[in-house]
């Protein structure tokens, strides 16, 4: 039986799911069991989230279970603090292990006995060579290894020494236990790897009971086998370890069906580091405020910054499960954050760098209450009362003494509209001691409250009335590092040389009272809000009603495009002791494809579309760049978006799923138009076809053209969510597996995965999973 990750190449599914599909179809395992096995020596980061989402998601999809297991075999680095933080992070992401929480340290005795068995069988020996001697004797990639003096030690002598190692008779490094495998193997890992080492150190769980500890390669596969794991999913750096994984299980006598290892590409992000060693150093050296510093990629840091867990899950899913390592730009996560928060975050106003405005024609002491919706795009939006008085605060970035061409905000002699309020005109500027504007004197037009189509105003700005404004602190975050790959340093350099001194700016401004005092609507999610024209923000854990503190989750792009790309709220200097240089990092505009940029420079129509896709349709820069590669692509997207009823969904399908199916001719060479693709996207969103099935439909549309609805109907791809239709299938499955049904009723509940898989197989994967599980549980609970 071929267990390699490339053994199944059926279309429409990632390679891991195709493998599991095959195993479920042939009934290889009683149920699907995965595991997430972190070492508790630091905090989880977004790279771990990919593995969490894959392992827990796979188990959930196939009706199995996922174990949380701590690989705690190194007493020098592990701590209970990390186990607690990891459990909190996994639950925050939306997953739970139920009763299946395990520790490698619980298996120390069983592992020890397995090691003794290998020694008795002549497959392992105790070696007294030093670490350097062992390394030198292993040879090189072009030269075979050679045996050390102890390789021919007898099993009896090795068993005696191994027992004395455990008893604490020897110092650290005096002996190790090695596998006796193949010193000429082209895989260096197979050249008699070390299985056990002596380490006199206090373990956070077992105390001083043990002074020998198994290494990862020996322990990991045994833990999987002890727990009945079926699919051991690792990242690509463990690809060469698969051979030793199989060797140990075979040598220890584990029979099929047993666990097998499969590797996938990890999730990497630019402008940060994922190495636990480097993250620990950042924390211990005080380069960041702690493990939950919002600039870190740790899940604790992302949670404090206000990133919703759903956005992280979406990023992990959208990045795919592949065998090719790559690195994502942080804007990929920002896109999902905005997509999640856009429908649920109330729109309110705040000013991060306040500039005072006095309305000289406003009646002194007069105060008005203006009605403003929390969700301007919704007809049923709840509202709040906005106070307006003679004194206002506006954003300092919204005023220029000497504005450039195309400036649409406030300037001497110019008008702007206050959001939800009146049009004001600046007639004089009072400068401060340094010559910069300190107070603006303006007038307001009483006839401009609300929309006035006959009055053309250059722009609209946000504001807060001085009367009733709540002082607040804002923490504006940028990437922690100034280069995309801080690990790629010169030989004499260090990754900390690339820390971005402008990665956080702390400002003090004002927010409207609804944010703190009068309250947000029920739709608000954990206090997250969109400060209009600034971005999405969340209260920091240190925030109080009397001293509110807001962390910026992600910014919004500035609406002005007159030659300036700076975003409102982007730091201009670092707020830390001593002078600091300007932050050096790439903007979204720096990363767009040069050939597509050139095409837009030559075609104003494309250039206008590019800006409209970002500013009006809310697409990411990368999506807008891809969709304006040429006029055909832009037209295709707009047709798809109209048919789909969603710009974001259409853009995601074209940018992600369709791209891999295109020839060199692009969309111009397709047999299908944008409207048909848009209709398919709409069917997915409305639940009329699964995303998995829709990918197959898309492939046929690209190849042969046609109508998606006709293909869905022809192939019977509509989901089966009718209990009357599924109950006969459930009964057929249970009748076909009477011995498994009996075992389930006797307590082997992990067989639910087998039953789920069989129902899915008989329905071509169209059975509604939740309904199927309920029907199976009901049938299995009934009397036989």
XYZ file of C-alpha atoms in Angstrom:
784
model
C 0.000 0.000 0.000
C 1.426 3.421 -1.000
C 1.378 5.772 2.004
C 3.309 8.629 0.376
C 1.699 12.096 0.314
C 1.693 12.042 -3.486
C -0.051 8.674 -3.833
C -3.461 10.185 -4.594
C -3.884 12.916 -7.181
C -7.658 13.172 -7.510
C -8.690 16.742 -8.474
C -10.654 19.222 -6.393
C -9.154 18.535 -2.942
C -5.831 19.338 -1.287
C -3.460 16.399 -1.150
C -4.023 15.663 2.551
C -7.783 15.457 2.172
C -7.418 13.310 -0.922
C -5.340 10.868 1.097
C -7.912 10.774 3.895
C -10.734 10.465 1.359
C -9.072 7.333 0.040
C -8.523 5.851 3.487
C -12.129 6.497 4.492
C -13.427 5.023 1.239
C -11.490 1.798 1.747
C -12.312 1.640 5.479
C -8.645 1.464 6.474
C -9.196 3.003 9.903
C -12.078 2.764 12.343
C -12.086 6.540 12.526
C -9.904 9.515 11.631
C -7.645 10.686 14.477
C -5.275 13.635 14.153
C -3.243 15.508 16.740
C -1.723 18.903 17.417
C 1.545 18.249 19.324
C 3.272 21.499 20.383
C 6.315 21.579 22.625
C 5.419 23.761 25.642
C 8.500 25.979 25.414
C 6.893 29.215 24.212
C 3.664 30.768 23.034
C 1.818 29.643 19.922
C 2.087 31.880 16.858
C 0.217 32.228 13.590
C 2.378 29.530 12.011
C 1.001 27.055 14.555
C -2.507 28.228 13.660
C -2.138 26.598 10.235
C -1.506 23.227 11.884
C -4.297 23.756 14.411
C -6.828 24.619 11.724
C -5.729 21.700 9.544
C -5.643 19.038 12.264
C -8.785 20.030 14.141
C -10.594 20.919 10.932
C -9.744 17.604 9.301
C -10.998 15.657 12.314
C -14.188 17.683 12.395
C -14.755 17.274 8.664
C -14.429 13.490 8.807
C -16.315 13.003 12.069
C -13.148 12.012 13.936
C -11.222 13.565 16.787
C -8.110 15.664 17.259
C -5.848 15.265 20.260
C -3.952 18.039 21.995
C -0.647 16.537 23.065
C 2.258 18.327 24.664
C 5.581 17.035 23.363
C 7.256 17.710 26.698
C 10.471 15.690 26.431
C 12.952 18.519 27.118
C 12.938 19.517 30.809
C 15.244 22.491 30.259
C 12.844 24.643 28.247
C 9.271 23.635 29.131
C 6.897 25.207 31.619
C 3.302 24.981 32.794
C 2.800 28.629 31.783
C 3.127 27.609 28.159
C 0.672 24.703 28.407
C -1.971 27.023 29.875
C -1.410 29.688 27.240
C -1.621 27.132 24.431
C -4.949 25.784 25.646
C -6.340 29.320 25.858
C -5.108 30.101 22.336
C -6.556 26.942 20.783
C -9.946 27.537 22.382
C -9.842 31.167 21.260
C -9.282 29.962 17.700
C -12.504 27.982 18.001
C -11.310 24.416 18.611
C -11.476 21.990 21.518
C -9.889 18.607 22.184
C -12.608 17.407 24.560
C -11.293 14.567 26.734
C -8.238 14.043 24.557
C -5.514 16.030 26.304
C -2.237 14.123 26.483
C 1.389 14.613 27.505
C 4.429 12.852 26.108
C 5.704 12.661 29.679
C 2.799 10.339 30.508
C 4.377 7.793 28.136
C 7.926 7.859 29.518
C 7.624 4.380 31.032
C 6.111 2.892 27.867
C 8.780 4.530 25.703
C 11.465 3.169 27.993
C 10.115 -0.346 27.561
C 9.986 0.070 23.762
C 13.636 1.166 23.855
C 14.564 -1.910 25.914
C 12.814 -4.084 23.355
C 14.829 -2.529 20.523
C 18.030 -3.185 22.466
C 17.070 -6.834 23.024
C 16.347 -7.193 19.301
C 19.750 -5.769 18.405
C 18.193 -2.633 16.896
C 19.600 -0.154 19.429
C 22.775 0.177 21.482
C 24.260 2.386 24.190
C 27.112 4.522 22.863
C 29.728 6.255 25.009
C 31.051 8.448 22.192
C 30.843 12.203 22.679
C 28.448 14.405 20.732
C 31.299 15.654 18.522
C 32.561 12.116 17.899
C 29.097 10.934 16.878
C 28.651 13.895 14.554
C 32.017 13.318 12.903
C 31.425 9.566 12.529
C 28.120 10.094 10.719
C 29.980 11.127 7.562
C 28.705 13.608 4.989
C 26.148 13.653 2.194
C 28.846 12.285 -0.121
C 30.644 9.954 2.321
C 29.120 7.137 4.387
C 29.355 7.116 8.142
C 31.585 4.800 10.141
C 30.850 2.901 13.343
C 31.939 4.226 16.703
C 33.721 1.938 19.123
C 30.496 0.911 20.889
C 28.364 0.018 17.845
C 29.045 -3.700 18.337
C 28.192 -3.585 22.047
C 26.092 -6.619 23.002
C 22.372 -6.275 23.856
C 23.090 -7.528 27.385
C 25.704 -4.857 28.057
C 23.532 -2.131 26.480
C 20.541 -3.166 28.601
C 22.664 -2.923 31.727
C 24.050 0.488 30.807
C 20.624 1.775 29.782
C 19.190 0.774 33.190
C 22.098 2.502 34.925
C 21.520 5.603 32.779
C 17.967 5.693 34.050
C 19.116 5.171 37.639
C 21.192 8.364 37.440
C 24.585 6.687 37.678
C 26.169 8.728 34.873
C 26.674 12.421 34.163
C 25.027 14.281 31.302
C 26.627 13.332 27.988
C 28.318 10.163 29.281
C 26.136 7.878 27.185
C 23.327 7.981 24.651
C 21.048 5.310 23.234
C 21.285 5.063 19.432
C 19.362 3.136 16.834
C 21.398 0.543 14.925
C 20.137 1.262 11.387
C 22.330 2.121 8.378
C 25.514 4.198 8.488
C 25.582 4.359 4.682
C 22.015 5.631 4.274
C 21.672 8.622 1.925
C 19.290 10.029 4.551
C 21.612 11.353 7.242
C 18.860 10.992 9.850
C 18.976 7.189 9.410
C 22.672 6.931 10.292
C 22.185 5.528 13.789
C 20.173 8.422 15.263
C 20.203 9.198 18.988
C 17.057 7.980 20.760
C 17.823 8.853 24.411
C 20.157 11.231 26.235
C 21.046 11.796 29.881
C 19.779 15.080 31.259
C 19.772 15.704 35.001
C 17.131 18.405 35.094
C 13.839 18.955 36.896
C 10.825 18.278 34.676
C 7.795 20.524 35.210
C 5.457 17.480 35.420
C 7.520 14.418 36.401
C 9.891 16.260 38.709
C 13.112 14.313 39.250
C 11.688 10.865 38.441
C 13.626 10.703 35.189
C 17.133 11.713 34.152
C 17.002 10.217 30.654
C 14.741 11.723 28.029
C 13.726 10.559 24.543
C 14.468 12.730 21.525
C 11.762 13.912 19.147
C 12.286 11.303 16.423
C 11.966 8.453 18.885
C 9.110 9.855 20.955
C 6.846 11.426 18.350
C 5.910 8.333 16.365
C 5.394 6.259 19.513
C 3.070 8.874 21.002
C 1.004 8.754 17.797
C 0.854 4.965 17.926
C -0.037 4.848 21.628
C -2.973 7.200 21.032
C -4.293 5.586 17.858
C -3.517 8.593 15.662
C -4.174 7.778 12.004
C -2.700 10.772 10.176
C 0.356 12.513 11.628
C 0.585 15.876 9.875
C 3.916 17.707 10.060
C 5.467 20.665 8.298
C 7.913 20.167 5.459
C 11.079 20.434 7.556
C 10.214 16.965 8.924
C 9.995 15.356 5.478
C 13.305 13.519 5.921
C 12.152 12.354 9.358
C 9.354 10.283 7.822
C 11.766 7.403 7.201
C 12.797 7.155 10.861
C 9.136 7.533 11.889
C 8.251 4.412 9.904
C 11.398 2.507 10.926
C 10.736 2.894 14.656
C 7.098 1.858 14.420
C 8.014 -1.150 12.288
C 10.900 -2.113 14.567
C 8.694 -1.736 17.653
C 6.153 -4.142 16.138
C 3.219 -1.822 15.402
C 1.035 -3.424 12.730
C -1.109 -1.851 10.046
C -3.347 0.028 10.187
C -0.972 2.295 12.107
C -0.095 6.002 11.948
C 1.682 7.470 8.959
C 3.320 10.868 8.609
C 2.418 13.413 5.926
C 4.091 16.791 5.429
C 2.640 20.117 4.335
C 4.029 23.617 3.837
C 3.999 25.818 6.910
C 2.449 29.274 7.068
C 5.030 32.071 7.000
C 4.463 35.817 7.160
C 6.779 38.560 5.982
C 8.082 41.286 8.313
C 8.188 39.050 11.378
C 9.940 35.994 12.817
C 8.348 32.654 13.684
C 11.256 30.948 15.423
C 10.427 30.317 19.090
C 14.081 30.868 19.928
C 13.990 34.316 18.373
C 10.611 35.181 19.866
C 11.914 34.197 23.308
C 14.906 36.442 22.759
C 12.699 39.400 21.788
C 10.699 38.925 24.980
C 13.654 38.335 27.321
C 15.661 41.242 25.929
C 12.734 43.617 26.365
C 12.474 44.364 22.648
C 8.725 43.853 23.034
C 6.423 44.254 26.014
C 5.738 40.519 26.416
C 4.375 37.450 24.661
C 1.121 39.304 24.003
C 2.740 42.360 22.446
C 0.390 43.260 19.564
C 3.331 43.478 17.159
C 4.254 39.811 17.626
C 2.850 36.991 15.474
C 1.872 35.085 18.630
C -1.804 34.249 18.956
C -1.767 36.066 22.296
C -0.390 39.166 20.559
C -2.883 38.962 17.707
C -5.717 38.532 20.205
C -4.596 41.623 22.137
C -4.330 43.587 18.912
C -7.969 42.717 18.271
C -7.581 40.314 15.339
C -10.731 38.146 15.259
C -10.019 34.403 15.345
C -12.237 33.888 12.310
C -9.823 36.007 10.249
C -6.922 33.765 11.231
C -8.917 30.659 10.368
C -9.804 32.137 6.980
C -6.165 33.001 6.305
C -5.096 29.453 7.126
C -7.748 27.965 4.852
C -7.153 30.399 1.992
C -3.386 29.773 2.051
C -4.114 26.165 1.097
C -2.482 22.853 2.003
C 0.444 22.343 -0.351
C 3.975 20.952 -0.549
C 5.571 24.281 -1.498
C 6.905 26.684 1.123
C 6.019 30.321 0.619
C 5.616 33.488 2.631
C 2.547 35.713 2.792
C 2.491 39.475 2.993
C 0.822 40.787 6.185
C -1.820 42.392 3.968
C -3.215 38.874 3.420
C -4.210 38.728 7.083
C -5.382 42.354 7.023
C -7.750 41.498 4.175
C -9.458 38.773 6.190
C -9.604 40.990 9.292
C -11.447 43.686 7.362
C -13.711 41.114 5.737
C -14.724 39.714 9.139
C -15.110 43.044 10.936
C -16.744 45.072 8.176
C -20.313 43.800 8.772
C -20.139 43.782 12.582
C -17.933 46.688 13.696
C -19.955 49.860 14.453
C -18.807 53.040 12.711
C -17.896 55.752 15.181
C -15.536 58.719 15.173
C -12.285 59.416 16.899
C -9.348 61.745 16.317
C -5.845 60.366 16.857
C -3.901 63.617 16.214
C -6.283 66.398 17.167
C -6.347 69.870 15.655
C -8.768 72.335 17.228
C -11.516 74.014 15.171
C -13.617 76.936 16.388
C -16.824 77.761 14.498
C -16.831 81.535 14.736
C -20.447 81.856 13.552
C -21.805 79.230 15.956
C -23.976 80.613 18.754
C -21.921 80.608 21.941
C -23.068 77.936 24.372
C -25.329 76.312 21.775
C -25.245 72.505 21.493
C -26.970 70.336 18.900
C -27.534 66.591 18.787
C -27.185 65.056 15.345
C -28.497 61.620 14.433
C -25.846 59.235 13.103
C -26.093 55.534 12.193
C -23.671 52.960 13.542
C -23.904 51.084 10.234
C -24.383 53.669 7.444
C -24.879 51.024 4.744
C -27.803 49.391 6.535
C -31.381 50.651 6.372
C -32.097 49.125 9.794
C -28.985 50.496 11.465
C -29.200 51.526 15.119
C -28.254 55.157 15.667
C -26.608 57.347 18.271
C -26.773 61.064 19.100
C -23.724 63.076 18.061
C -23.219 66.300 20.016
C -22.030 69.311 18.016
C -20.874 72.568 19.506
C -18.730 75.578 18.743
C -15.478 73.747 19.420
C -14.474 70.704 17.429
C -11.515 68.387 17.039
C -10.471 67.251 13.558
C -7.541 65.178 12.349
C -4.371 67.227 11.902
C -3.700 65.249 8.706
C -6.944 66.680 7.253
C -5.590 70.235 7.055
C -2.886 71.809 4.896
C -1.786 75.426 4.865
C -0.473 75.045 1.325
C -2.387 72.117 -0.178
C -1.051 70.250 -3.227
C -3.048 69.750 -6.386
C -5.968 67.408 -5.888
C -6.289 68.111 -2.149
C -9.888 67.462 -1.077
C -9.721 68.196 2.600
C -9.583 71.401 4.607
C -7.348 74.338 3.713
C -7.592 78.131 4.038
C -10.551 79.332 1.999
C -11.788 75.804 1.281
C -14.797 73.783 2.348
C -15.269 70.251 3.613
C -18.245 68.373 4.953
C -18.188 67.106 8.493
C -19.272 63.473 8.571
C -23.003 63.376 9.536
C -22.859 67.158 9.973
C -22.499 70.542 8.295
C -20.203 71.938 5.630
C -17.517 74.164 7.140
C -15.110 76.686 5.557
C -11.736 77.700 7.009
C -11.139 81.460 7.003
C -8.127 81.851 9.299
C -5.369 79.863 10.955
C -3.776 80.500 14.347
C -0.256 79.081 14.439
C 1.583 77.724 17.437
C 5.079 78.689 18.611
C 6.681 76.359 16.079
C 4.644 77.792 13.207
C 2.395 74.748 12.788
C -1.419 75.198 12.876
C -2.800 75.240 16.433
C -6.409 76.393 15.912
C -8.550 76.815 12.802
C -11.292 79.427 12.645
C -14.135 78.277 10.437
C -17.739 79.024 9.600
C -20.530 76.542 8.969
C -23.409 76.493 6.493
C -26.729 75.842 8.276
C -28.369 74.684 5.043
C -26.010 71.770 4.459
C -27.049 69.315 7.151
C -27.677 65.968 5.486
C -27.206 65.151 1.823
C -27.475 68.010 -0.654
C -26.973 66.823 -4.252
C -26.842 70.396 -5.545
C -23.853 71.272 -3.377
C -20.534 69.830 -4.579
C -18.034 69.532 -1.736
C -14.468 68.339 -2.175
C -14.376 65.842 0.669
C -15.786 64.639 3.968
C -13.759 64.427 7.173
C -14.368 62.928 10.593
C -14.492 64.997 13.777
C -15.416 64.990 17.438
C -17.180 67.784 19.320
C -15.013 69.273 22.044
C -18.096 69.336 24.257
C -18.476 65.718 25.381
C -15.358 64.294 23.713
C -13.622 61.583 25.726
C -9.802 61.754 25.906
C -8.261 58.496 24.715
C -4.913 56.890 24.003
C -4.297 55.282 20.624
C -1.640 52.690 19.882
C -0.902 52.532 16.165
C 0.973 49.417 15.121
C 3.153 48.785 12.105
C 5.239 45.656 11.256
C 7.815 44.799 13.900
C 10.598 44.511 11.329
C 11.615 46.866 8.554
C 12.453 44.132 6.016
C 10.340 41.279 4.721
C 12.813 38.562 5.728
C 14.563 39.583 8.969
C 16.034 36.081 9.260
C 18.046 36.648 6.074
C 20.854 38.646 7.705
C 24.487 38.923 6.781
C 27.076 36.707 8.458
C 28.105 39.469 10.834
C 24.557 40.737 11.337
C 21.674 39.885 13.631
C 17.947 39.712 13.003
C 17.351 42.390 15.656
C 19.279 44.838 13.455
C 16.128 44.973 11.326
C 13.686 45.901 14.090
C 11.433 48.696 12.902
C 11.826 51.684 15.285
C 8.445 52.970 14.069
C 6.556 49.763 14.799
C 4.358 51.490 17.371
C 3.264 55.057 17.874
C 1.270 56.148 20.887
C -0.914 59.220 20.413
C -3.486 60.972 22.552
C -6.695 62.195 21.046
C -10.457 62.033 21.524
C -13.375 59.711 20.801
C -17.083 60.388 20.734
C -18.950 59.502 23.909
C -20.851 56.588 22.346
C -17.637 54.574 22.317
C -17.126 54.769 26.069
C -20.068 56.328 27.900
C -23.386 55.920 26.128
C -22.568 52.507 24.709
C -22.281 50.625 21.439
C -25.058 48.609 19.764
C -25.573 44.918 20.420
C -23.904 44.084 17.105
C -20.543 45.280 18.432
C -18.077 42.394 18.790
C -16.004 42.608 21.957
C -15.790 46.389 21.740
C -14.194 46.399 18.283
C -15.147 49.472 16.264
C -14.266 51.178 13.029
C -13.118 54.715 13.649
C -14.236 56.152 10.340
C -11.401 56.895 7.910
C -8.840 55.583 10.411
C -9.283 51.849 10.692
C -10.531 49.103 12.964
C -9.669 49.431 16.648
C -10.194 47.443 19.828
C -9.944 48.366 23.516
C -6.657 47.236 25.034
C -6.921 45.029 28.158
C -5.427 47.948 30.116
C -8.254 50.240 28.977
C -10.753 51.638 31.500
C -13.812 53.873 31.212
C -11.841 56.786 32.639
C -8.691 56.035 30.621
C -9.668 54.343 27.362
C -6.864 52.826 25.293
C -7.429 51.642 21.742
C -5.189 49.349 19.707
C -5.376 49.695 15.957
C -6.138 46.288 14.450
C -5.773 47.272 10.801
C -5.884 50.675 9.091
C -8.114 51.890 6.314
C -6.578 53.459 3.282
C -6.663 57.207 2.946
C -9.342 58.334 0.496
C -7.145 61.093 -0.970
C -4.919 60.000 -3.861
C -3.302 63.237 -4.967
C 0.235 61.894 -5.084
C 0.370 60.923 -1.415
C 0.013 57.299 -0.240
C 0.291 57.875 3.498
C -2.600 56.496 5.505
C -4.386 58.427 8.186
C -2.975 57.260 11.487
C 0.330 56.036 10.039
C 3.158 56.897 12.423
C 5.605 59.556 11.355
C 8.094 58.888 14.153
C 8.628 56.367 16.906
C 7.426 57.279 20.383
C 10.266 55.885 22.400
C 13.162 57.385 24.311
C 15.686 59.134 22.114
C 15.612 59.900 18.399
C 14.557 57.188 15.995
C 14.704 56.981 12.203
C 11.642 56.856 10.036
C 10.206 53.342 9.700
C 11.569 51.549 6.652
C 9.081 49.084 5.241
C 7.313 48.406 2.025
C 3.810 49.659 1.429
C 1.177 47.687 -0.468
C 1.947 49.838 -3.508
C 5.615 48.764 -3.410
C 4.662 45.106 -3.873
C 2.412 45.217 -6.939
C 3.636 43.609 -10.142
C 5.782 46.060 -12.182
C 4.320 44.912 -15.521
C 0.765 45.501 -14.307
C 1.730 48.872 -12.875
C 3.135 49.803 -16.279
C -0.056 48.661 -18.003
C -2.131 50.951 -15.787
C 0.192 53.870 -16.327
C -0.407 53.446 -20.048
C -4.188 53.002 -19.712
C -6.138 55.524 -17.587
C -9.184 53.233 -17.739
C -7.257 50.468 -15.958
C -5.742 52.943 -13.507
C -9.189 54.189 -12.542
C -10.414 50.621 -12.106
C -7.430 49.804 -9.862
C -8.225 52.679 -7.508
C -11.965 51.993 -7.578
C -11.474 48.324 -6.724
C -9.467 49.279 -3.644
C -11.338 52.331 -2.467
C -14.926 51.695 -3.504
C -15.128 47.914 -3.649
C -12.853 47.261 -0.659
C -10.494 44.815 -2.375
C -6.919 44.310 -1.249
C -4.107 45.889 -3.234
C -2.981 42.475 -4.445
C -6.464 41.625 -5.678
C -6.911 44.981 -7.392
C -3.486 44.595 -8.998
C -4.316 41.141 -10.349
C -7.797 42.092 -11.558
C -6.507 45.073 -13.530
C -3.819 43.167 -15.398
C -5.697 44.060 -18.578
C -9.141 45.213 -19.684
C -10.364 41.673 -20.302
C -9.611 40.646 -16.720
C -11.250 43.740 -15.244
C -14.355 43.280 -17.385
C -14.483 39.581 -16.455
C -14.296 40.458 -12.743
C -17.014 43.100 -12.940
C -19.361 40.699 -14.707
C -18.619 38.029 -12.111
C -19.093 40.432 -9.202
C -22.450 41.605 -10.543
C -23.697 38.038 -10.998
C -22.323 36.942 -7.621
C -23.753 39.902 -5.763
C -20.441 40.265 -3.921
C -17.237 42.006 -4.968
C -15.212 40.242 -2.262
C -16.421 36.722 -3.100
C -15.941 37.168 -6.842
C -12.459 38.632 -6.361
C -11.437 35.792 -4.041
C -12.556 33.084 -6.478
C -10.880 34.747 -9.463
C -7.655 35.575 -7.606
C -7.327 32.206 -5.878
C -9.264 29.412 -7.583
C -9.457 30.580 -11.205
C -5.811 31.686 -11.477
C -4.470 28.157 -11.303
C -6.684 27.104 -14.223
C -5.721 29.881 -16.640
C -3.499 29.444 -19.685
C -1.047 32.056 -20.927
C -3.972 33.754 -22.685
C -5.574 34.625 -19.336
C -9.318 35.095 -19.147
C -9.428 36.015 -22.836
C -8.861 32.373 -23.705
C -11.613 30.987 -21.481
C -14.663 29.155 -22.743
C -16.730 30.754 -19.962
C -17.602 34.364 -19.196
C -17.473 36.245 -15.922
C -21.220 36.123 -15.388
C -21.219 32.311 -15.330
C -18.399 32.243 -12.798
C -20.281 34.812 -10.734
C -23.397 32.636 -10.727
C -21.314 29.721 -9.462
C -19.886 31.902 -6.679
C -23.423 32.906 -5.707
C -24.504 29.254 -5.523
C -21.637 28.520 -3.133
C -22.505 31.472 -0.940
C -26.183 30.491 -0.862
C -25.377 26.906 0.086
C -26.691 25.422 -3.166
C -23.398 23.658 -3.849
C -20.387 22.908 -1.656
C -17.130 24.736 -2.230
C -15.464 21.411 -2.896
C -17.949 20.526 -5.646
C -17.877 24.085 -7.001
C -14.156 23.810 -7.708
C -14.848 20.826 -9.946
C -17.628 22.769 -11.669
C -15.252 25.685 -12.206
C -12.661 23.387 -13.771
C -15.291 22.097 -16.232
C -16.467 25.624 -17.019
C -12.917 26.693 -17.811
C -12.351 23.643 -19.983
C -15.694 23.296 -21.771
C -17.827 26.330 -20.937
C -21.477 25.865 -20.117
C -23.872 26.908 -17.389
C -22.985 26.209 -13.726
C -26.593 25.554 -12.754
C -26.914 22.967 -15.516
C -23.714 21.205 -14.416
C -24.834 21.185 -10.780
C -28.183 19.718 -11.779
C -26.680 17.209 -14.228
C -24.172 15.821 -11.733
C -26.526 16.008 -8.756
C -24.148 18.242 -6.817
C -26.731 20.039 -4.702
C -26.169 19.226 -1.004
C -28.359 16.527 0.499
C -29.895 18.195 3.551
C -33.153 16.245 3.583
C -33.469 13.816 6.494
C -35.913 11.658 4.535
C -33.339 11.274 1.767
C -30.412 10.571 4.109
C -32.054 8.153 6.537
C -32.092 5.229 4.024
C -28.406 5.819 3.286
C -27.598 5.835 7.006
C -29.494 2.565 7.449
C -27.667 0.988 4.495
C -24.307 1.920 5.987
C -25.141 0.555 9.437
C -26.588 -2.634 7.984
C -23.389 -3.151 5.987
C -21.172 -2.896 9.110
C -22.920 -4.915 11.857
C -19.690 -5.743 13.718
C -18.668 -2.063 13.789
C -22.136 -1.067 14.963
C -21.859 -3.529 17.827
C -18.398 -2.227 18.726
C -19.676 1.343 18.684
C -22.505 0.480 21.053
C -19.978 -1.182 23.353
C -18.025 2.059 23.654
C -15.873 2.406 20.523
C -17.369 5.790 19.665
C -14.427 6.669 17.419
C -16.122 4.464 14.820
C -18.388 7.419 14.093
C -15.731 8.546 11.608
C -16.078 5.304 9.674
C -19.860 5.636 9.483
C -19.626 9.308 8.447
C -17.138 8.414 5.743
C -19.319 5.648 4.344
C -22.358 7.946 4.156
C -20.236 10.569 2.412
C -18.933 7.947 0.009
C -22.441 6.767 -0.903
C -23.663 10.332 -1.437
C -20.600 11.513 -3.355
C -19.674 13.844 -0.507
C -22.989 15.722 -0.761
C -24.512 14.702 2.566
C -24.885 17.559 5.025
C -22.288 16.658 7.736
C -24.206 17.971 10.742
C -27.462 16.310 9.704
C -25.641 13.074 8.881
C -24.030 12.970 12.309
C -27.371 13.577 14.051
C -29.052 10.795 12.063
C -26.204 8.359 12.779
C -26.223 9.157 16.484
C -29.978 8.651 16.647
C -29.812 5.347 14.764
C -26.903 4.038 16.835
C -28.626 5.038 20.073
C -31.773 3.124 19.211
C -32.261 -0.495 20.240
C -30.715 -2.993 17.824
